[in-house]
Amino acid sequence: MTATPTLDLEPAGPPPAGFGLDGKRRRVADGAFRLAALASGLSVLAILLLIAVSTSQKALPALRQEGIGYVTGSRWAPNIDVFGALAFVSGTMIVSAIALALAVPVSFGIALFLSEFAPRRLRHITIYVIDMLAAVPSVVFGLWGLIVLAPWIVKIYDWIADKVDPVPVLNILFGKPVNGRSFFTAGIILALMITPIITSLTREVFDTVPPGQKEAAWALGATRWEMVRGAILPHSRTGMIGAVMLGLGRAMGETIAAALVIGSSARLTLHLFSSGDAMAAVIANQFGESGGLHRSALVAMGVVLFAMTIVVNMVARAIAGKTPSAAPVRGRR
Amino acid sequence: MAVPSPIDLTSTNVQRSRRLRNHLATSFVYGSVLVAAIPLGFVLFYVAKKGAGVVDLAFLTKDIPIVTRLPGPGMGPAIAGTLLITLAATLMAVPLGILAAVYVTEYGQGSRLAGAIRFLSDVMAGVPSIVMGLFIYTIWVLRFGQSAFAGALALGALMLPIVIRSTESMLRLVPNALREGSAALGASRSRMIMTVVLPAALPGITSGSLLAVARAAGETAPLLFTIGAARAVNPNLFEGSNAALSTQIFVNAQQPFVGAQNRAWGAALTLIVIVLLLTIVARMVSRRFTLR
Amino acid sequence: MTRHKSGMVRMTALAAVLAVGAAACGSDTGGTSTGGTQLSATLKGSGATFPKGFYEVAIEAFHTEQPGVTIEYPGGGSGTGRQNLQDGVVDFAGSDGLVKDEDKPKYKGEFLYFPTVAAPITVSYNLDVKDVVLDADSIAKIFQRQITKWDDPAITALNAGASLPSTDIVVAHRSDGSGTTENFTKYLVAAAPGTWTLKSGSTVEWPADTQAGNGNAGVATIVKDTPGAIGYVDLSDAKATGLTFATIVNQAGKKVKATLDGASAALAGATVNPDLTYNPLNAAGDAAYPITAPTWILVYKNQTDAAKGTALKAFLTYVLTDAQSFANDVDYAKLPDSLRQKAVAQVDTIVVPAA
């Protein structure tokens, strides 16, 4: 994109007087700066390489012992060195799915609002709201979720469980809760946290729709919604998918808010109102006391989680050219 | 961009069903803003209400109490720790990230190395924060013990890819005309970068870095195993345990004792204020100084 | 066991203890620990949350006596403490459980067990019924999810005269590696061998539909928040959280409440090994509370840092002498005198390099 100036920057003769360093010293200083820049770039590679090597090394003993059983086994028993992480992988997926199910429609709605529907003043206010949502640290969401949301939302879970009791599939998903610490509560908190990123990425996509398309829709007498459906959405589909995938990547890596409200039970279940566990939260909870093979198994879990996140981010990149670090700064923690 | 005003839709020319769908869509869109704003409002309200009851000068300056069950201040060491660790992480990650981005955009376009760096910094942006903490624990803490510096390493590693990418996109926005003009005047590449390109991109770079700092200040997972649990202010970056607001909130949130929970709310309020200040400054810098 | 005092009164008692501790620094109780020299060091510890209520108060009181010594004890569970000591990340570890023989070589050297206090592990529950009576068999079945409702015949048989509701039982246990879990399950292995199948350890494979909390405080929170919940919590945390706890039928067939007297009775009969480990669980005797748990501080025998080593010895001596006087006030049982004296003598065997 940025074309290099192709002019020769090393003039044959000495530069005009008073223009800074002369000849050789200038070349040395120039070279030194280039070297510094190159070294910084290489340091990124070096750090990543170090992370990859060090974590894989630590993870190997556990993975070698369990083989594929590490992700397909559902028995996690550190006291006898049996490590099957299926319950946690499933937990991560369930919580992420809930978070997406809640966050995606809302984020798309807000993005549309900002792009097409909002009068100017409301747009500014909404942008502030989204910025604030992005600024609240994950641990604060977790604190609020644990102390305020969980005790209150149990009543709603109870009500839902009563209502869907006779319905065949739903009564498995939405069975009676024990307390507010559950997959669903974690999903709600995560949804709040990933909304800003999905919203801003989607809005960027909406803003790139060629105005001609929109004007054509207006000219044909479309209502605003019809214009959106006809001109904006078809154009933005891949971008929207990319935004969703990046949101998914963030949700999967979320450690702290999930750890506080998910309930910490190693359980393989589809019961959304039950407590469970997710990979990142398990690592945070068990790492301190782990040693030997147990620690190796936890590092392996980190590796698996990292791998899953990479896959999701690569898919997002492939589909929509969206990348996680280009997104507005908002942590997955 | 200017949109021609739509045809009058209130006339009966438009079928009722189309009008209805439009109204529904509009309600949905307005509704989603509410759905996001209301929980946010509740969170901020609770943090403000419970935190304000706890935060006072004593809270901001006194040591963390030894006996966790009792109510009372304070979180002074956690505030100092958060600022120290975040500052150290920033000093490590921001210059490194800016230089790396400079390499990628100014020196290495098209080269495979630059492409690899960009790709890998995206990969690094996807490292779960807990994994970063584990990594630093394994290679640093086991050898040198827990310290603010270990935490800063972990945070810096998390900030690095963000700084790189946001700096890169800012550098890309600098018009080529500026570069070409500088070259035409005989400036060397490094001089051009330092005196023309970077200053032009500076507001964006600053705001991007400030946002990365704001995020790092709120991180918890990387600090859990790397900084320990100090109760008094520890200004020593390299030696001895330290404290941070985020880890204190995490630990105190799980206690059943009201005193501990109140300290968590107070710490949460303080942390939000710090992060908010950084975010506001970042947005102001970006808006006020960006070349358009 | 009924609630004793409301939370506020407990806080006042705790504050009073601290005041006493602070005053004690002035009075000379036999020229303890340091004989007046001011020490300066930072000691890092981690581990059991079971004795944390006591250690925090002891640390605070010790700090008034030796302001130059800073001691950090954030808890984390016995498993974390032992692992941290192995890794060399802390100077001492709190552990309610013993180190397995196969793990001993992983430590950086020989280490010593210092018993500090003991306390009942309560079986706390969230029901509007006071003084529920349980025995080892029913506890085992409850925690294995073989008994799932509070009005199960096995429970009502023990509680003639009380009206138990048909609420579902929610089992709460530890999510972290816990010495409290280890002692609780050890008790069940000893007292209900035919019924308890999950064996014993710092983590066990609890049934799937149970809840887990971090630390004793975490389990206490779950019991407090969830109607029908039951969980094992140390006495101090249970009282501080305002929980109700069960009366347990002991080995002699007597019903004993979770009190310090019951704990002391259990301690009195326990055999002490040469390394100062002992087992007061499922003790014999009419007055013994059957789930009385021990706890130790683990330190390396050969210290590497002179200042830290001296401070460590001073702190250990303080815990074993002055601090014992306020153990009861925070709901921990003092050590029996004979054991305490052996522990104090063992402090002298710690080798500190010359300054």
XYZ file of C-alpha atoms in Angstrom, chain A residues 128 131, chain B residues 202-204 206-208 210-211 276-292:
27
model
C -19.349 6.958 24.275
C -16.234 3.106 24.557
C 2.249 10.715 16.404
C -1.267 11.578 17.579
C -2.579 8.266 16.300
C -0.059 8.066 21.068
C -3.737 7.369 21.281
C -3.247 3.769 20.181
C -2.642 4.890 25.495
C -5.472 2.502 24.714
C -11.240 5.900 31.978
C -8.757 8.731 32.330
C -6.338 6.964 30.013
C -9.086 6.261 27.490
C -10.343 9.843 27.539
C -6.860 11.263 27.101
C -6.298 8.852 24.219
C -9.481 9.939 22.469
C -8.719 13.603 23.059
C -5.218 13.309 21.658
C -6.559 11.487 18.659
C -9.289 13.952 17.950
C -7.380 17.152 18.629
C -4.139 16.468 16.839
C -4.788 14.097 13.992
C -3.949 15.407 10.565
C -6.942 15.292 8.356
